[in-house]
Coordinates of C-alpha atoms and ligand atoms in Angstrom, one line a residue:
M1 CA 0.0 0.0 0.0
N2 CA 1.1 3.6 -0.7
C3 CA -0.5 6.1 1.6
K4 CA -0.2 9.6 2.9
I5 CA -0.8 10.4 6.6
A6 CA -1.3 13.9 8.1
L7 CA 0.5 14.4 11.4
I8 CA -0.9 16.9 13.9
R9 CA 1.6 16.7 16.6
G10 CA 0.0 19.4 18.7
D11 CA 1.0 20.6 22.2
G12 CA 2.3 19.2 25.5
I13 CA 3.1 15.5 25.2
G14 CA 1.5 15.4 21.7
P15 CA 4.8 15.5 19.8
E16 CA 6.4 12.9 22.0
V17 CA 3.6 10.3 21.6
V18 CA 3.2 11.0 17.9
N19 CA 7.0 10.4 17.4
E20 CA 6.6 6.9 18.9
A21 CA 3.5 6.2 16.8
V22 CA 5.4 7.3 13.6
N23 CA 8.2 4.9 14.5
V24 CA 5.7 2.1 14.8
L25 CA 4.1 3.1 11.5
N26 CA 7.5 2.9 9.9
A27 CA 8.2 -0.5 11.5
I28 CA 4.9 -1.9 10.2
A29 CA 5.7 -0.4 6.7
D30 CA 9.1 -2.1 6.7
K31 CA 7.7 -5.4 7.9
Y32 CA 4.8 -5.6 5.4
G33 CA 6.2 -3.6 2.5
H34 CA 4.1 -0.4 2.6
R35 CA 5.2 3.1 1.6
I36 CA 4.0 5.9 3.9
E37 CA 4.5 9.6 3.3
Y38 CA 3.9 12.1 6.1
V39 CA 2.5 15.6 5.9
D40 CA 3.1 17.8 9.0
V41 CA 0.0 19.9 9.9
L42 CA 0.3 22.8 12.3
M43 CA -2.7 23.0 14.6
G44 CA -3.4 23.9 18.3
G45 CA -1.6 26.1 20.7
C46 CA 1.7 25.7 18.8
A47 CA -0.1 27.2 15.7
T48 CA -1.4 30.1 17.8
D49 CA 2.3 30.7 18.9
A50 CA 3.5 30.4 15.3
V51 CA 0.9 32.1 13.2
G52 CA -1.6 33.7 15.7
V53 CA -4.5 31.3 15.3
S54 CA -5.0 27.7 16.4
Y55 CA -6.6 26.5 13.2
P56 CA -4.6 28.1 10.3
E57 CA -6.2 28.5 6.9
G58 CA -5.7 25.4 4.8
T59 CA -5.6 23.0 7.7
A60 CA -8.6 21.0 6.6
E61 CA -7.4 21.0 2.9
K62 CA -4.0 19.6 3.9
C63 CA -5.7 16.9 5.9
K64 CA -8.1 16.1 3.1
S65 CA -5.2 15.6 0.8
C66 CA -4.1 12.6 3.0
D67 CA -5.6 9.1 3.6
A68 CA -5.7 9.5 7.3
V69 CA -4.9 11.9 10.1
L70 CA -3.0 11.2 13.3
L71 CA -3.4 13.7 16.1
G72 CA -1.3 13.8 19.3
A73 CA -3.2 16.3 21.6
V74 CA -3.7 20.0 21.6
G75 CA -4.2 22.5 24.5
G76 CA -2.6 23.8 27.6
P77 CA -2.8 26.5 30.2
K78 CA -0.9 29.0 28.0
W79 CA -3.9 29.1 25.6
G80 CA -6.7 29.1 28.3
A81 CA -10.3 30.3 28.4
D82 CA -9.2 34.0 28.7
K83 CA -7.9 33.9 25.1
P84 CA -10.1 34.8 22.1
S85 CA -11.7 31.8 20.5
E86 CA -9.5 31.7 17.4
Q87 CA -6.4 31.3 19.6
R88 CA -7.8 28.5 21.7
P89 CA -6.8 24.9 20.7
E90 CA -10.3 23.5 21.5
T91 CA -11.7 25.7 18.6
A92 CA -9.4 23.9 16.2
L93 CA -10.5 20.5 17.5
L94 CA -14.2 21.3 16.9
A95 CA -13.4 22.9 13.5
I96 CA -11.4 20.0 12.1
R97 CA -14.1 17.5 13.1
K98 CA -16.7 19.6 11.4
D99 CA -14.6 20.3 8.3
L100 CA -13.8 16.6 7.8
G101 CA -17.4 15.6 8.4
L102 CA -16.4 13.3 11.2
Y103 CA -19.8 12.3 12.6
A104 CA -18.8 9.0 14.2
N105 CA -16.5 8.7 17.2
L106 CA -15.3 5.2 17.9
R107 CA -13.8 4.6 21.3
P108 CA -12.9 1.0 22.2
A109 CA -12.7 0.2 25.9
V110 CA -10.5 -2.8 26.3
L111 CA -9.2 -4.2 29.5
R112 CA -5.8 -5.6 28.2
P113 CA -5.1 -9.0 29.8
A114 CA -1.9 -7.9 31.5
M115 CA -3.7 -4.8 33.0
A116 CA -6.5 -6.7 34.7
D117 CA -5.4 -5.5 38.1
A118 CA -5.8 -1.8 37.0
C119 CA -9.5 -2.3 36.6
P120 CA -11.5 -0.7 39.5
L121 CA -14.3 -3.2 39.2
K122 CA -14.7 -6.4 41.2
K123 CA -12.1 -9.0 40.5
E124 CA -14.6 -11.5 39.2
T125 CA -16.0 -8.9 36.7
A126 CA -12.5 -7.9 35.5
E127 CA -11.5 -11.5 35.0
K128 CA -14.3 -11.9 32.4
G129 CA -12.6 -9.2 30.4
I130 CA -13.9 -6.0 28.8
D131 CA -13.9 -5.4 25.1
L132 CA -16.5 -2.9 24.0
M133 CA -16.7 -0.3 21.3
M134 CA -18.5 2.9 22.0
V135 CA -19.9 4.6 18.9
R136 CA -20.8 8.2 19.7
E137 CA -22.6 10.5 17.3
L138 CA -20.3 13.5 17.1
T139 CA -21.8 16.3 15.1
G140 CA -25.5 16.6 16.2
G141 CA -27.7 16.7 19.3
V142 CA -27.7 19.1 22.1
Y143 CA -24.1 20.2 21.7
F144 CA -24.9 21.7 18.3
G145 CA -28.5 22.8 18.9
K146 CA -29.8 26.3 19.1
R147 CA -29.0 28.0 22.5
N148 CA -31.0 30.7 24.2
K149 CA -30.7 32.7 27.4
Y150 CA -33.4 35.3 28.3
Q151 CA -34.9 37.2 31.2
T152 CA -38.3 36.0 32.4
E153 CA -40.8 38.1 34.3
D154 CA -41.0 35.9 37.4
R155 CA -38.3 33.2 37.3
G156 CA -35.1 35.1 36.8
I157 CA -32.9 34.2 33.8
E158 CA -33.9 31.1 31.8
A159 CA -31.6 29.2 29.4
T160 CA -32.4 26.5 26.8
D161 CA -30.3 24.2 24.6
L162 CA -32.1 22.5 21.8
M163 CA -31.5 18.8 21.2
A164 CA -32.3 17.9 17.5
Y165 CA -31.7 14.8 15.5
S166 CA -32.8 13.9 12.0
E167 CA -33.6 10.5 10.6
K168 CA -30.6 10.9 8.3
E169 CA -28.2 11.6 11.1
I170 CA -29.4 8.7 13.1
E171 CA -29.4 6.3 10.2
R172 CA -25.8 7.0 9.2
I173 CA -24.4 6.4 12.7
G174 CA -26.6 3.4 13.1
R175 CA -25.2 1.8 9.9
R176 CA -21.7 2.4 11.2
A177 CA -22.5 0.6 14.4
F178 CA -24.1 -2.4 12.7
E179 CA -21.2 -2.7 10.2
L180 CA -18.7 -2.5 13.1
A181 CA -20.6 -5.2 14.9
R182 CA -20.2 -7.5 11.9
L183 CA -16.4 -7.1 12.2
R184 CA -16.6 -7.9 15.9
R185 CA -18.9 -10.1 18.0
G186 CA -22.1 -9.3 16.2
K187 CA -24.1 -7.4 18.8
V188 CA -25.4 -3.8 18.9
S189 CA -26.8 -2.1 22.0
S190 CA -28.5 1.2 21.1
V191 CA -28.6 3.6 24.0
D192 CA -31.4 6.2 24.4
K193 CA -33.9 7.7 26.8
A194 CA -37.0 6.8 24.8
N195 CA -39.2 6.8 27.9
V196 CA -38.8 10.6 28.1
L197 CA -37.3 12.2 25.0
E198 CA -38.8 12.6 21.6
T199 CA -35.4 12.6 19.9
S200 CA -34.8 9.2 21.6
R201 CA -38.1 7.8 20.3
L202 CA -37.1 8.8 16.7
W203 CA -33.6 7.3 17.4
R204 CA -35.2 4.0 18.4
S205 CA -37.6 3.9 15.5
V206 CA -34.7 4.4 13.0
M207 CA -32.6 1.8 14.7
H208 CA -35.5 -0.7 14.5
K209 CA -35.8 -0.2 10.7
L210 CA -32.0 -0.9 10.4
V211 CA -32.5 -4.1 12.5
Q212 CA -34.5 -5.6 9.5
E213 CA -31.6 -4.9 7.2
Y214 CA -28.9 -6.2 9.5
S215 CA -30.8 -9.3 10.7
D216 CA -27.5 -11.2 11.2
V217 CA -26.6 -8.8 14.1
A218 CA -28.0 -9.2 17.5
Y219 CA -29.7 -6.0 18.8
E220 CA -31.1 -4.5 22.0
D221 CA -32.4 -1.1 23.2
V222 CA -30.9 0.1 26.5
L223 CA -32.0 3.1 28.5
V224 CA -29.1 5.4 29.2
D225 CA -29.4 5.3 33.0
N226 CA -29.5 1.5 32.9
C227 CA -26.5 1.5 30.5
A228 CA -24.5 3.6 33.0
M229 CA -25.2 1.0 35.7
Q230 CA -24.4 -2.0 33.4
I231 CA -21.0 -0.6 32.4
V232 CA -19.8 -0.9 36.0
R233 CA -21.9 -4.0 36.8
E234 CA -21.3 -6.3 33.8
P235 CA -19.3 -4.5 31.0
G236 CA -18.6 -7.9 29.3
Q237 CA -22.2 -8.1 28.1
F238 CA -21.6 -5.2 25.6
D239 CA -20.0 -5.4 22.1
V240 CA -20.9 -2.3 20.1
L241 CA -22.8 0.5 22.0
V242 CA -24.2 3.3 19.8
T243 CA -25.6 6.5 21.1
E244 CA -26.2 10.2 20.6
N245 CA -23.6 12.9 21.3
M246 CA -24.1 13.8 24.9
F247 CA -24.9 10.3 26.2
G248 CA -21.8 9.1 24.3
D249 CA -19.6 11.8 25.8
I250 CA -20.5 10.7 29.4
L251 CA -20.7 7.0 28.8
S252 CA -17.4 6.8 26.9
D253 CA -15.5 8.4 29.8
E254 CA -17.2 6.0 32.2
A255 CA -16.3 3.0 30.0
S256 CA -12.7 4.2 29.7
M257 CA -12.3 4.4 33.4
V258 CA -13.2 0.8 34.0
T259 CA -10.3 -0.3 31.9
G260 CA -7.6 1.4 34.0
S261 CA -5.4 4.1 32.5
I262 CA -6.2 6.8 30.0
G263 CA -2.6 6.4 28.6
L264 CA -3.8 3.1 27.0
L265 CA -6.9 4.2 25.1
P266 CA -7.1 5.1 21.4
S267 CA -10.0 6.6 19.4
A268 CA -11.1 7.2 15.9
S269 CA -13.4 9.8 14.4
I270 CA -14.7 8.9 11.0
G271 CA -17.1 10.3 8.3
D272 CA -18.2 9.1 4.9
S273 CA -15.5 10.3 2.6
A274 CA -12.8 12.5 4.1
P275 CA -9.9 10.9 6.0
G276 CA -10.5 9.5 9.4
L277 CA -8.9 11.1 12.4
Y278 CA -7.1 8.9 14.9
E279 CA -6.0 10.1 18.4
P280 CA -5.5 9.0 21.9
I281 CA -8.3 9.9 24.3
H282 CA -6.0 11.7 26.6
G283 CA -5.1 15.4 26.4
S284 CA -1.8 17.2 26.2
A285 CA -0.8 16.4 29.8
P286 CA 1.2 19.6 30.3
D287 CA 2.3 18.4 33.8
I288 CA 4.6 15.8 32.2
A289 CA 5.3 17.3 28.8
G290 CA 8.9 17.1 27.6
Q291 CA 10.0 14.7 30.3
D292 CA 9.9 11.4 28.5
K293 CA 7.2 10.3 30.9
A294 CA 4.2 10.0 28.7
N295 CA 2.7 6.7 27.8
P296 CA 2.7 6.4 24.0
I297 CA 0.5 3.3 23.9
A298 CA -2.8 5.1 23.3
T299 CA -1.4 6.8 20.3
I300 CA 0.2 3.6 19.0
L301 CA -3.1 1.8 19.4
S302 CA -4.7 4.7 17.5
V303 CA -2.4 3.7 14.6
A304 CA -3.7 0.1 14.9
M305 CA -7.3 1.5 14.5
M306 CA -6.1 3.5 11.5
F307 CA -4.9 0.3 9.8
R308 CA -8.2 -1.4 10.6
Y309 CA -10.8 1.2 9.8
S310 CA -9.1 3.5 7.2
F311 CA -6.8 1.0 5.4
H312 CA -8.7 -2.3 6.1
L313 CA -5.4 -3.9 6.8
F314 CA -6.3 -6.2 9.7
R315 CA -3.0 -8.1 9.9
E316 CA -1.1 -4.9 10.5
A317 CA -3.6 -3.8 13.2
D318 CA -3.5 -7.2 14.9
T319 CA 0.3 -7.1 14.9
I320 CA 0.4 -3.7 16.6
E321 CA -2.1 -4.7 19.3
A322 CA -0.3 -8.0 19.8
A323 CA 3.1 -6.2 20.2
V324 CA 1.5 -3.9 22.8
D325 CA 0.0 -6.8 24.7
A326 CA 3.4 -8.7 24.6
V327 CA 5.3 -5.7 26.1
L328 CA 2.7 -5.3 28.8
A329 CA 2.8 -9.0 29.5
D330 CA 6.6 -8.7 30.0
G331 CA 5.8 -6.3 32.8
V332 CA 7.1 -3.1 31.0
R333 CA 5.4 -0.1 32.5
T334 CA 5.4 3.7 32.0
P335 CA 4.9 5.6 35.3
D336 CA 1.1 6.1 34.7
I337 CA 0.4 2.4 34.7
A338 CA 3.0 1.2 37.3
H339 CA 2.4 0.1 40.8
P340 CA 4.2 2.3 43.4
G341 CA 7.8 1.3 43.6
E342 CA 7.7 -0.7 40.3
K343 CA 10.5 -0.1 37.8
T344 CA 9.4 2.1 34.9
V345 CA 10.5 3.1 31.4
G346 CA 10.1 6.3 29.5
T347 CA 8.2 7.2 26.4
R348 CA 11.0 6.4 24.0
E349 CA 11.9 3.1 25.6
M350 CA 8.3 1.9 25.6
G351 CA 8.1 2.8 21.9
R352 CA 11.4 1.0 21.2
L353 CA 10.3 -2.2 23.0
I354 CA 7.0 -2.3 21.1
R355 CA 8.9 -2.0 17.8
E356 CA 11.2 -4.8 18.8
K357 CA 8.1 -7.0 19.3
I358 CA 6.7 -6.0 15.9
K359 CA 10.0 -7.0 14.2
A360 CA 10.1 -10.3 16.1
M361 CA 6.5 -11.3 15.2
Ligands
NAD401 P1 -5.0 15.1 30.2 O1 -5.5 13.9 29.6 O2 -4.0 15.9 29.4 O3 -4.2 14.8 31.6 C1 -4.9 14.2 32.7 C2 -3.9 13.5 33.6 O4 -3.5 12.3 32.9 C3 -2.6 14.2 33.8 O5 -2.2 13.9 35.1 C4 -1.7 13.7 32.8 O6 -0.3 13.7 33.2 C5 -2.1 12.2 32.7 N1 -1.9 11.7 31.3 C6 -2.6 12.0 30.2 N2 -2.1 11.4 29.2 C7 -1.1 10.6 29.6 C8 -0.2 9.7 29.0 N3 -0.2 9.5 27.7 N4 0.8 9.1 29.8 C9 0.8 9.4 31.1 N5 0.0 10.2 31.7 C10 -1.0 10.8 31.0 O7 -6.2 16.0 30.6 P2 -6.3 17.5 31.2 O8 -5.2 17.7 32.2 O9 -7.7 17.7 31.6 O10 -6.0 18.4 29.9 C11 -4.8 19.0 29.6 C12 -4.9 19.8 28.3 O11 -5.2 18.9 27.2 C13 -6.1 20.8 28.3 O12 -5.6 21.9 27.7 C14 -7.2 20.1 27.6 O13 -8.0 21.1 26.9 C15 -6.4 19.3 26.5 N6 -7.1 18.2 26.0 C16 -7.0 17.9 24.7 C17 -7.6 16.8 24.1 C18 -7.3 16.6 22.6 O14 -6.4 17.1 22.1 N7 -8.1 15.7 22.0 C19 -8.3 16.0 24.9 C20 -8.5 16.2 26.2 C21 -7.9 17.3 26.8

């Protein structure tokens, strides 16, 4: 395969973890005979410092000229809430998702076998393993609805946020979920609040139409409050969970916590045609930036997702994930996933050991 990957290294630990991910990309390219070209894209606080805005003109076009985008992380106290919006890194994040039409956010929550003791749930629950995929709608719902704030005569100020979903928006995210389930264990759990919300009743009716088409996939409706309980009670029951934007925001953080460390969790945001964007779920961790302390695994596993979902190269994705599991099984730990007093390695050494495993496989 010949491909072009946009690299948004970003701020804080972003450049450090992207470096290790690129080294892994190159190791995979060498092993399986691929040619990868990289295009550096400036975005985030570093762009504000360099050119005065966090999302320089042409950012989306540069990314669209590539087959996939790898993002480290953006943000930091230097570009905080007191800055004008065009200088804030978060503005760039929302803009790139919108400009690339990335409406589906995929967040796997996997309890890696060697990390079972990092799971905060009961031992017998952790032992059953966790391997679920949260599919969150990313560009609709209450986060993008019309907002209003006004003075009332007798109740003080009142504020409203409109939650809107169209059949089209629900159908396209639903299809993503069913198709993903076919590549996994064949089960979709659709999360809503249909006992209260009109948007949820529409959501459910669109999902039920899709069920007819994907009759080979097992399906269930789950109310969001019950889902929040089930994720801590019996997460092993879930394969693919699909839900709207705000429910997904909250549940995906809950699901990631039950697996241990945020330094281990990747994500993908995908649309219909533009390149997918792959990034760790963690932020720029300014407290450890530049100290060779960051765990690069979440970014390296984001590369595995890129191979699987953008390039459909499953052997390459499996090799990366197996290499990460092998290094963790050897007891290699960065500080964030180590027990107190345990010997640790830095960002670069963790990356090197994973590459060694890839070569040896
Ligand atoms: P954070 O994820 O950056 O850090 C939270 C804690 O986890 C910190 O103690 C940090 O040291 C640790 N941590 C995070 N990633 C780690 C890793 N790979 N290895 C080891 N430890 C790790 O979250 P935060 O502190 O809330 O945010 C810091 C900045 O990152 C903010 O400016 C925020 O806006 C930004 N942010 C960016 C993204 C993104 O780029 N997608 C996502 C979340 C937060």
